[in-house]
Coordinates of C-alpha atoms in Angstrom, one line a residue:
X106 CA 108.2 64.0 108.5
X107 CA 108.3 60.9 106.3
X108 CA 108.5 57.1 106.2
X109 CA 109.4 54.6 103.5
X110 CA 106.4 53.5 101.4
X111 CA 106.1 49.8 100.8
X112 CA 102.9 50.0 98.8
X113 CA 102.6 48.9 95.2
X114 CA 104.9 50.4 92.7
X115 CA 102.3 52.4 90.8
X116 CA 101.9 56.0 91.6
X117 CA 98.7 57.4 92.9
X118 CA 97.1 60.4 94.5
X119 CA 95.4 60.2 97.9
X120 CA 93.0 62.6 99.6
X121 CA 94.6 61.6 102.9
X122 CA 95.6 64.7 104.9
X123 CA 98.8 65.0 106.9
X124 CA 98.5 65.3 110.7
X125 CA 99.8 68.4 112.4
X126 CA 102.2 67.3 115.2
X127 CA 102.9 69.2 118.4
X128 CA 106.4 70.4 119.2
X129 CA 106.4 68.1 122.3
X130 CA 105.8 65.1 120.0
X131 CA 108.7 66.2 117.9
X132 CA 110.9 66.5 121.0
X133 CA 109.9 63.1 122.2
X134 CA 110.5 61.5 118.8
X135 CA 114.0 62.9 118.5
X136 CA 115.0 62.9 122.2
X137 CA 114.8 66.6 122.3
X138 CA 116.5 67.1 118.9
X139 CA 119.5 65.1 120.0
X140 CA 122.5 65.9 117.7
X141 CA 123.5 62.2 117.6
X142 CA 120.2 61.5 115.7
X143 CA 121.1 63.7 112.8
X144 CA 121.3 61.6 109.6
X145 CA 121.7 64.3 107.0
X146 CA 121.9 68.0 106.0
X147 CA 120.4 69.9 103.1
X148 CA 119.4 73.3 101.8
X149 CA 116.3 73.0 104.0
X150 CA 118.3 72.2 107.2
X151 CA 119.0 69.2 109.4
X152 CA 117.3 65.8 109.1
X153 CA 116.8 63.8 112.3
X154 CA 116.0 60.1 112.7
X155 CA 113.1 59.7 115.1
X156 CA 110.5 57.3 116.5
X157 CA 106.8 58.1 116.5
X158 CA 104.3 56.0 118.5
X159 CA 101.5 54.9 116.2
X160 CA 99.1 53.2 118.5
X161 CA 101.0 50.3 120.0
X162 CA 103.6 50.1 117.1
X163 CA 106.7 52.4 117.0
X164 CA 107.2 54.0 113.6
X165 CA 110.7 55.0 112.4
X166 CA 110.6 58.4 110.7
X167 CA 112.8 61.1 109.2
X168 CA 112.2 64.6 110.5
X169 CA 113.5 67.6 108.5
X170 CA 113.9 70.8 110.5
X171 CA 114.0 74.1 108.7
X172 CA 117.1 76.1 109.6
X173 CA 116.5 79.8 110.4
X174 CA 119.4 80.6 108.0
X175 CA 117.9 78.6 105.1
X176 CA 117.1 80.3 101.8
X177 CA 113.9 78.3 101.8
X178 CA 110.8 79.8 103.4
X179 CA 107.1 79.3 104.0
X180 CA 106.2 79.0 100.3
X181 CA 108.7 76.1 99.8
X182 CA 107.6 74.5 103.1
X183 CA 103.9 74.4 102.2
X184 CA 104.6 73.4 98.6
X185 CA 106.4 70.3 99.8
X186 CA 103.6 69.6 102.3
X187 CA 100.9 69.9 99.7
X188 CA 102.7 67.8 97.1
X189 CA 103.9 64.9 99.3
X190 CA 100.6 64.6 101.2
X191 CA 98.8 63.8 98.0
X192 CA 101.4 61.6 96.1
X193 CA 102.0 58.0 97.0
X194 CA 104.7 55.9 95.2
X195 CA 107.1 53.1 96.3
X196 CA 110.0 55.3 95.3
X197 CA 108.7 58.4 97.0
X198 CA 108.9 59.1 100.7
X199 CA 105.5 59.4 102.3
X200 CA 104.7 62.5 104.3
X201 CA 102.8 61.7 107.5
X202 CA 102.8 65.1 109.2
X203 CA 104.2 68.5 109.8
X204 CA 104.6 71.3 112.4
X205 CA 104.8 75.1 111.7
X206 CA 105.6 76.9 114.9
X207 CA 105.8 80.3 113.3
X208 CA 102.0 80.7 113.5
X209 CA 100.9 80.4 117.1
X210 CA 97.8 78.2 117.1
X211 CA 96.1 80.1 119.9
X212 CA 96.6 83.5 118.2
X213 CA 95.5 82.1 114.8
X214 CA 92.4 80.5 116.4
X215 CA 91.7 83.8 118.2
X216 CA 91.6 85.8 115.0
X217 CA 89.3 83.2 113.3
X218 CA 87.0 83.1 116.3
X219 CA 86.8 86.9 116.5
X220 CA 86.1 87.3 112.8
X221 CA 83.4 84.7 113.1
X222 CA 81.9 86.4 116.1
X223 CA 81.9 89.8 114.3
X224 CA 80.3 88.2 111.2
X225 CA 77.5 86.7 113.3
X226 CA 76.9 89.9 115.3
X227 CA 78.1 88.4 118.7
X228 CA 80.3 91.4 119.5
X229 CA 79.9 91.3 123.3
X230 CA 81.6 87.9 123.6
X231 CA 84.9 89.1 122.1
X232 CA 85.3 91.9 124.6
X233 CA 87.4 91.4 127.7
X234 CA 85.0 91.0 130.7
X235 CA 87.0 93.7 132.5
X236 CA 85.6 96.4 130.2
X237 CA 82.6 94.7 128.6
X238 CA 80.0 96.7 130.5
X239 CA 81.8 100.1 130.0
X240 CA 81.9 99.9 126.1
X241 CA 78.9 101.5 124.4
X242 CA 77.3 99.4 121.7
X243 CA 77.8 102.0 119.0
X244 CA 81.5 102.3 119.9
X245 CA 81.9 98.5 119.9
X246 CA 80.3 98.3 116.5
X247 CA 82.8 100.8 115.0
X248 CA 85.7 99.1 116.8
X249 CA 84.7 95.7 115.4
X250 CA 84.5 97.1 111.9
X251 CA 88.0 98.5 112.3
X252 CA 89.3 95.1 113.5
X253 CA 87.6 93.4 110.6
X254 CA 89.3 95.7 108.2
X255 CA 92.7 95.2 109.8
X256 CA 92.3 91.4 109.4
X257 CA 91.4 91.6 105.7
X258 CA 93.1 88.8 103.8
X259 CA 94.2 91.2 101.1
X260 CA 96.9 93.6 102.4
X261 CA 95.9 96.4 100.1
X262 CA 92.4 96.3 101.5
X263 CA 93.6 96.9 105.0
X264 CA 93.5 100.5 106.4
X265 CA 96.7 102.4 106.9
X266 CA 97.9 103.3 110.4
X267 CA 96.8 106.9 109.8
X268 CA 93.3 105.7 109.0
X269 CA 93.4 103.4 112.0
X270 CA 94.2 106.3 114.3
X271 CA 91.5 108.5 112.9
X272 CA 89.0 105.7 113.5
X273 CA 90.3 105.1 117.0
X274 CA 89.9 108.8 117.8
X275 CA 86.4 108.7 116.5
X276 CA 85.7 105.6 118.7
X277 CA 87.1 107.5 121.7
X278 CA 84.9 110.5 120.9
X279 CA 81.8 108.1 120.8
X280 CA 82.8 106.6 124.1
X281 CA 83.3 110.0 125.8
X282 CA 79.9 111.1 124.5
X283 CA 78.3 107.9 125.8
X284 CA 79.8 108.4 129.3
X285 CA 79.5 112.2 129.3
X286 CA 83.1 112.3 130.7
X287 CA 86.6 111.6 129.4
X288 CA 87.1 107.9 129.1
X289 CA 90.4 106.3 128.1
X290 CA 89.5 102.7 128.9
X291 CA 89.6 101.5 125.3
X292 CA 92.7 103.3 124.3
X293 CA 94.5 102.0 127.4
X294 CA 93.3 98.5 126.6
X295 CA 94.5 98.9 123.0
X296 CA 97.9 100.2 124.2
X297 CA 98.4 97.0 126.3
X298 CA 98.8 95.1 123.1
X299 CA 100.7 97.8 121.1
X300 CA 103.6 99.0 123.3
X301 CA 105.3 100.4 120.3
X302 CA 102.6 103.1 120.0
X303 CA 103.7 105.8 122.3
X304 CA 101.0 108.3 121.6
X305 CA 98.2 109.1 119.2
X306 CA 100.0 112.1 118.0
X307 CA 103.0 110.2 116.9
X308 CA 100.9 107.8 114.8
X309 CA 98.3 110.0 113.2
X310 CA 100.9 112.1 111.5
X311 CA 103.1 109.4 110.1
X312 CA 102.3 107.0 107.2
X313 CA 104.0 103.7 106.9
X314 CA 101.9 102.3 104.1
X315 CA 101.4 103.3 100.5
X316 CA 98.8 100.7 99.9
X317 CA 95.4 101.6 98.4
X318 CA 92.1 100.1 99.3
X319 CA 89.0 101.6 100.9
X320 CA 89.4 104.1 103.7
X321 CA 87.9 103.4 107.0
X322 CA 86.7 107.0 107.1
X323 CA 86.2 109.2 104.1
X324 CA 88.5 112.2 103.5
X325 CA 85.7 114.5 104.5
X326 CA 85.4 112.7 107.9
X327 CA 89.1 113.0 108.3
X328 CA 89.0 116.8 107.8
X329 CA 86.1 117.0 110.2
X330 CA 88.2 115.2 112.7
X331 CA 91.3 117.4 112.5
X332 CA 89.0 120.4 112.1
X333 CA 87.7 119.7 115.5
X334 CA 91.3 120.2 116.8
X335 CA 91.7 123.5 114.9
X336 CA 88.6 125.6 115.1
X337 CA 89.9 128.0 112.5
X338 CA 90.2 125.4 109.7
X339 CA 87.7 126.5 107.0
X340 CA 85.9 124.6 104.4
X341 CA 85.7 126.3 101.0
X342 CA 83.4 125.6 98.1
X343 CA 85.0 125.0 94.7
X344 CA 83.5 128.1 93.1
X345 CA 85.2 130.3 95.6
X346 CA 88.6 128.8 94.7
X347 CA 87.8 129.0 91.0
X348 CA 87.1 132.7 91.3
X349 CA 90.1 133.3 93.6
X350 CA 92.6 131.6 91.2
X351 CA 90.9 132.8 87.9
X352 CA 89.9 129.3 87.2
X353 CA 93.3 127.9 88.1
X354 CA 94.9 129.9 85.3
X355 CA 98.5 129.2 84.2
X356 CA 99.3 132.8 85.0
X357 CA 98.6 132.0 88.6
X358 CA 100.5 128.8 88.7
X359 CA 103.6 128.7 90.9
X360 CA 106.5 126.6 89.5
X361 CA 104.6 125.4 86.4
X362 CA 106.8 122.3 86.0
X363 CA 106.6 121.3 89.7
X364 CA 105.5 117.8 90.6
X365 CA 103.0 119.3 93.2
X366 CA 101.1 122.1 91.5
X367 CA 100.3 125.3 93.5
X368 CA 98.2 128.3 92.5
X369 CA 98.1 131.8 94.0
X370 CA 94.8 133.5 94.4
X371 CA 92.9 136.2 96.2
X372 CA 89.6 135.8 98.0
X373 CA 86.8 138.4 97.6
X374 CA 87.7 139.9 101.0
X375 CA 91.2 140.6 99.7
X376 CA 93.0 137.8 101.5
X377 CA 95.8 136.3 99.5
X378 CA 95.9 132.5 99.4
X379 CA 97.7 129.6 97.8
X380 CA 95.8 126.5 96.6
X381 CA 97.2 123.0 96.2
X382 CA 94.9 120.8 94.1
X383 CA 94.9 117.1 93.8
X384 CA 92.6 114.3 92.7
X385 CA 92.5 110.5 93.0
X386 CA 93.4 108.3 95.9
X387 CA 97.1 108.0 95.0
X388 CA 97.8 111.3 96.8
X389 CA 95.0 111.3 99.4
X390 CA 97.1 109.9 102.2
X391 CA 99.9 112.4 101.6
X392 CA 97.4 115.3 101.7
X393 CA 95.9 113.9 104.9
X394 CA 99.4 113.7 106.4
X395 CA 100.1 117.4 105.5
X396 CA 96.8 118.6 106.9
X397 CA 97.2 116.8 110.1
X398 CA 100.6 118.3 110.7
X399 CA 99.8 121.9 109.7
X400 CA 96.8 122.2 112.0
X401 CA 99.2 121.5 114.9
X402 CA 102.1 123.7 114.0
X403 CA 102.4 127.5 113.8
X404 CA 105.5 129.5 112.8
X405 CA 106.1 132.5 110.7
X406 CA 108.4 130.5 108.3
X407 CA 106.0 127.6 107.9
X408 CA 103.1 127.6 105.5
X409 CA 99.8 128.2 107.4
X410 CA 96.9 126.0 106.4
X411 CA 93.7 128.1 106.1
X412 CA 91.3 125.4 105.0
X413 CA 90.3 122.8 102.5
X414 CA 87.8 122.0 99.7
X415 CA 86.3 118.7 98.7
X416 CA 84.3 118.4 95.5
X417 CA 83.6 114.9 94.5
X418 CA 86.9 113.1 93.9
X419 CA 88.7 116.5 93.8
X420 CA 90.1 118.1 96.9
X421 CA 92.3 121.1 97.7
X422 CA 94.4 122.5 100.5
X423 CA 94.2 126.2 100.9
X424 CA 97.1 128.2 102.5
X425 CA 96.9 131.6 104.1
X426 CA 99.7 133.7 102.6
X427 CA 100.6 135.6 99.4
X428 CA 103.0 133.5 97.4
X429 CA 105.1 135.4 94.9
X430 CA 107.3 132.5 93.7
X431 CA 109.1 129.4 94.8
X432 CA 112.8 129.8 95.6
X433 CA 113.9 127.4 92.9
X434 CA 112.3 129.6 90.2
X435 CA 114.4 132.6 91.3
X436 CA 117.7 131.2 92.6
X437 CA 118.3 129.2 89.4
X438 CA 117.3 131.9 87.0
X439 CA 120.5 133.7 85.8
X440 CA 118.4 136.7 84.8
X441 CA 116.7 137.1 88.2
X442 CA 118.2 140.0 90.2
X443 CA 115.7 140.0 93.1
X444 CA 117.9 137.8 95.4
X445 CA 120.7 140.0 96.6
X446 CA 122.9 138.7 99.4
X447 CA 120.8 140.2 102.2
X448 CA 117.7 138.5 100.9
X449 CA 119.4 135.2 100.5
X450 CA 120.6 135.4 104.1
X451 CA 117.1 136.2 105.3
X452 CA 115.8 133.2 103.4
X453 CA 118.4 130.8 104.8
X454 CA 117.8 132.0 108.3
X455 CA 114.1 131.7 107.9
X456 CA 114.3 128.1 106.7
X457 CA 116.7 127.3 109.5
X458 CA 114.4 128.8 112.1
X459 CA 111.4 126.8 110.6
X460 CA 113.4 123.6 110.9
X461 CA 114.5 124.4 114.5
X462 CA 110.9 125.0 115.5
X463 CA 109.7 121.7 113.9
X464 CA 112.5 119.7 115.5
X465 CA 112.4 121.2 118.9
X466 CA 109.5 123.5 119.8
X467 CA 106.5 122.2 117.9
X468 CA 103.8 120.2 119.7
X469 CA 105.2 117.1 117.9
X470 CA 108.6 116.6 116.5
X471 CA 108.4 116.9 112.7
X472 CA 111.0 115.7 110.3
X473 CA 110.2 117.3 106.9
X474 CA 112.5 114.9 105.0
X475 CA 112.3 116.8 101.7
X476 CA 113.7 120.3 102.1
X477 CA 114.4 121.6 98.6
X478 CA 114.3 125.1 96.9
X479 CA 111.0 124.1 95.3
X480 CA 109.5 123.6 98.8
X481 CA 110.5 127.1 99.9
X482 CA 107.8 129.6 99.0
X483 CA 108.4 133.3 99.1
X484 CA 105.8 135.9 100.0
X485 CA 105.6 139.5 98.9
X486 CA 108.4 140.5 101.3
X487 CA 110.5 137.6 100.0
X488 CA 110.2 135.9 103.5
X489 CA 110.6 132.1 103.3
X490 CA 107.7 129.7 104.1
X491 CA 108.6 126.0 104.3
X492 CA 105.8 124.0 102.6
X493 CA 104.8 120.6 101.3
X494 CA 104.6 118.3 104.4
X495 CA 103.0 115.4 102.5
X496 CA 105.9 113.1 103.1
X497 CA 106.9 114.4 106.5
X498 CA 107.3 112.1 109.5
X499 CA 106.4 112.9 113.1
X500 CA 108.1 111.5 116.2
X501 CA 107.2 112.0 119.8
X502 CA 109.3 114.7 121.6
X503 CA 111.4 112.0 123.3
X504 CA 112.2 110.1 120.1
X505 CA 115.4 110.8 118.3
X506 CA 115.0 108.7 115.1
X507 CA 113.1 106.0 113.4
X508 CA 113.3 103.5 110.5
X509 CA 110.9 103.9 107.6
X510 CA 110.0 101.4 104.9
X511 CA 108.8 104.0 102.4
X512 CA 111.5 106.4 101.5
X513 CA 110.2 109.6 100.0
X514 CA 112.3 112.6 98.9
X515 CA 114.3 114.3 96.2
X516 CA 117.5 112.8 94.9
X517 CA 120.5 114.8 95.9
X518 CA 118.8 116.3 99.0
X519 CA 118.3 113.1 100.9
X520 CA 120.8 112.2 103.6
X521 CA 122.8 109.0 102.8
X522 CA 121.6 107.1 105.9
X523 CA 118.0 107.9 104.9
X524 CA 118.2 107.2 101.2
X525 CA 120.2 104.0 101.6
X526 CA 118.8 102.5 104.9
X527 CA 115.6 104.3 105.7
X528 CA 117.1 105.8 108.9
X529 CA 115.4 109.1 109.6
X530 CA 116.2 111.7 112.2
X531 CA 116.4 115.5 112.4
X532 CA 119.9 115.2 110.9
X533 CA 118.3 114.2 107.6
X534 CA 116.7 117.7 107.4
X535 CA 120.1 119.2 108.4
X536 CA 121.7 117.5 105.4
X537 CA 119.0 118.8 103.0
X538 CA 119.4 122.3 104.5
X539 CA 123.1 122.1 103.8
X540 CA 122.5 121.3 100.2
X541 CA 120.1 124.3 100.1
X542 CA 122.7 126.6 101.6
X543 CA 125.4 125.5 99.0
X544 CA 122.9 126.1 96.2
X545 CA 122.0 129.5 97.4
X546 CA 125.7 130.5 97.6
X547 CA 126.5 129.1 94.1
X548 CA 123.3 129.8 92.3
X549 CA 123.5 126.3 90.8
X550 CA 121.7 123.1 91.4
X551 CA 123.9 120.4 93.0
X552 CA 122.0 118.0 90.8
X553 CA 123.0 118.9 87.2
X554 CA 122.3 116.7 84.2
X555 CA 125.5 115.1 83.0
X556 CA 127.4 115.9 86.2
X557 CA 127.4 113.5 89.2
X558 CA 126.3 114.8 92.6
X559 CA 129.5 113.6 94.3
X560 CA 131.8 115.3 91.8
X561 CA 129.9 118.6 92.1
X562 CA 130.2 118.5 95.9
X563 CA 133.9 117.7 95.6
X564 CA 134.4 120.6 93.1
X565 CA 132.8 122.9 95.6
X566 CA 134.8 121.5 98.5
X567 CA 138.0 121.7 96.6
X568 CA 137.5 125.4 95.9
X569 CA 136.7 126.1 99.5
X570 CA 139.8 124.3 100.8
X571 CA 142.0 126.0 98.2
X572 CA 140.7 129.4 99.1
X573 CA 139.2 130.0 95.6
X574 CA 135.5 130.5 96.7
X575 CA 135.2 133.2 94.1
X576 CA 135.2 130.5 91.4
X577 CA 131.9 129.1 92.6
X578 CA 130.0 132.0 94.2
X579 CA 127.0 133.2 92.3
X580 CA 128.2 136.4 90.4
X581 CA 124.9 138.0 91.3
X582 CA 126.1 138.2 95.0
X583 CA 128.0 141.5 95.2
X584 CA 130.1 140.7 98.3
X585 CA 133.7 139.8 99.0
X586 CA 134.0 136.0 98.8
X587 CA 136.3 136.0 101.9
X588 CA 133.4 137.2 104.0
X589 CA 131.3 134.2 103.0
X590 CA 133.9 131.6 104.2
X591 CA 132.1 131.0 107.5
X592 CA 128.7 131.0 105.8
X593 CA 130.0 128.4 103.4
X594 CA 131.4 126.4 106.2
X595 CA 128.0 126.1 107.8
X596 CA 126.6 124.6 104.6
X597 CA 129.6 122.2 104.3
X598 CA 129.2 121.0 107.9
X599 CA 125.5 120.2 107.2
X600 CA 126.3 117.8 104.3
X601 CA 128.8 115.6 106.2
X602 CA 128.2 112.0 105.3
X603 CA 128.3 111.0 109.0
X604 CA 125.0 112.2 110.6
X605 CA 126.7 112.5 113.9
X606 CA 129.2 115.0 112.5
X607 CA 126.4 117.4 111.3
X608 CA 125.3 120.2 113.6
X609 CA 121.8 120.4 115.0
X610 CA 119.5 123.1 113.6
X611 CA 119.8 124.9 117.0
X612 CA 123.6 125.1 116.4
X613 CA 123.0 126.1 112.8
X614 CA 120.8 129.0 113.8
X615 CA 123.3 130.1 116.4
X616 CA 126.1 130.0 113.8
X617 CA 124.1 132.0 111.3
X618 CA 123.4 134.7 113.9
X619 CA 127.0 134.8 115.0
X620 CA 128.1 135.1 111.3
X621 CA 125.6 137.9 110.8
X622 CA 126.9 139.9 113.8
X623 CA 130.6 139.5 112.9
X624 CA 130.6 139.4 109.1
X625 CA 131.2 142.6 107.1
X626 CA 128.2 141.7 104.9
X627 CA 126.1 141.2 107.9
X628 CA 127.1 144.6 109.4
X629 CA 126.4 146.3 106.1
X630 CA 123.0 144.7 105.9
X631 CA 121.8 145.9 109.3
X632 CA 120.1 148.9 107.9
X633 CA 118.0 146.8 105.6
X634 CA 117.4 143.8 107.9
X635 CA 116.0 143.7 111.4
X636 CA 118.8 141.6 113.0
X637 CA 117.7 142.5 116.6
X638 CA 114.3 141.0 115.9
X639 CA 115.7 137.7 114.7
X640 CA 118.1 137.6 117.6
X641 CA 115.3 138.1 120.1
X642 CA 113.4 135.1 118.7
X643 CA 116.3 132.8 119.2

């Protein structure tokens, strides 16, 4: 908002501050933004001629209104305000005021008032009178600390939503202890202002921030919290794991070149375990995510979390099963003869059943989002265990999909809609599963150096449509290629670019079982594989 300056011609700086106008004043000055008063257009937006009452004297002004489609934003807006409010020259327009409606004054004042009250220890006065007397002082103190952290001026110093939920659960536990009975008043009150939060479960398992900063609760407190939900979760000391893994020897390392190291070991009582070590805060949130998921799910084809270890800034997840190797180490090794067709089918069906459980039958709906051969661990019986839930996302049972800002996965296994747009649903896991099936059939990675992913898929598809599957089937599979046509079709359906065209994992499991009962390979394998047992389960 500016007026012509009729002062002397020399330039000067003035400490005078601009006045913040109300929207009603702007409406009155421009006759409710009358189009007939528009005197110009620019990159910023429209310019209106207006009349401001300055005491008893009317003042003719020009009012620029930022267009919502303008390329200019808050930084340009405030730069102009700061510059023109300090400079005065006869050939420069003089800024007399501004209005920024994007920040609601009452909300801004509320945050400042609350922060000031917390700083001065006047916590009671920020609590709604409806619940003021029911909140315990200790509970309120922790709640205020959480609110203060969320309002931190530096985004990286704010807690993540996973940390927020852990803190809220701790607050709820404090309140229940104070009242000696279940008390949901605070959570209900919080939910009034966060309608997008459907449940604690859907939040505590999903991370939408990769920022660093101090945790509201330490990693140890986090494990204590989720340990309360799963009484069998055990805490190990580091010496126990050192002995079990032979000091984390290379001989016990599974997939030596994997991004996420894993070691096999054996406890003194003879129990076989797998240990995933990490250090530093860059992976802390991912490990918290995995732990909070695995304490809630249980399936024979999903890695079972036995416990954890925290030693200074080092921490470890401990799994309860005997790992022989990861699938990628065996399937892509041309010298490996362990994976005959019956074993490959068992692995595929095991992974399919794990995903079906996670999508449909688990206490919370889990989208793994990174199903790759490296994430499939094989035990002594070569049964598949789906592992590595560090980047998994959880939805409530009634939710079908979500959009995520942080896309995590392995190139070539990520569904197009997830990789390009952050759109995540169970169909993203179906796509990854389809890639896995095609790799198990061919014995080759679909991501090969020097060959584009699309061209390799087209090569596979062309051989299928031309009836020359024998050209692409792994020669280590001693079966007639014609009997694998239906099995290949399952994998091909799963990698459709359109998510809606892909089957669900329930349909995939049904197709796999139908193929097994009808295929000659399936019939020949019945003596070696308990088909009836698998069929009873689904």
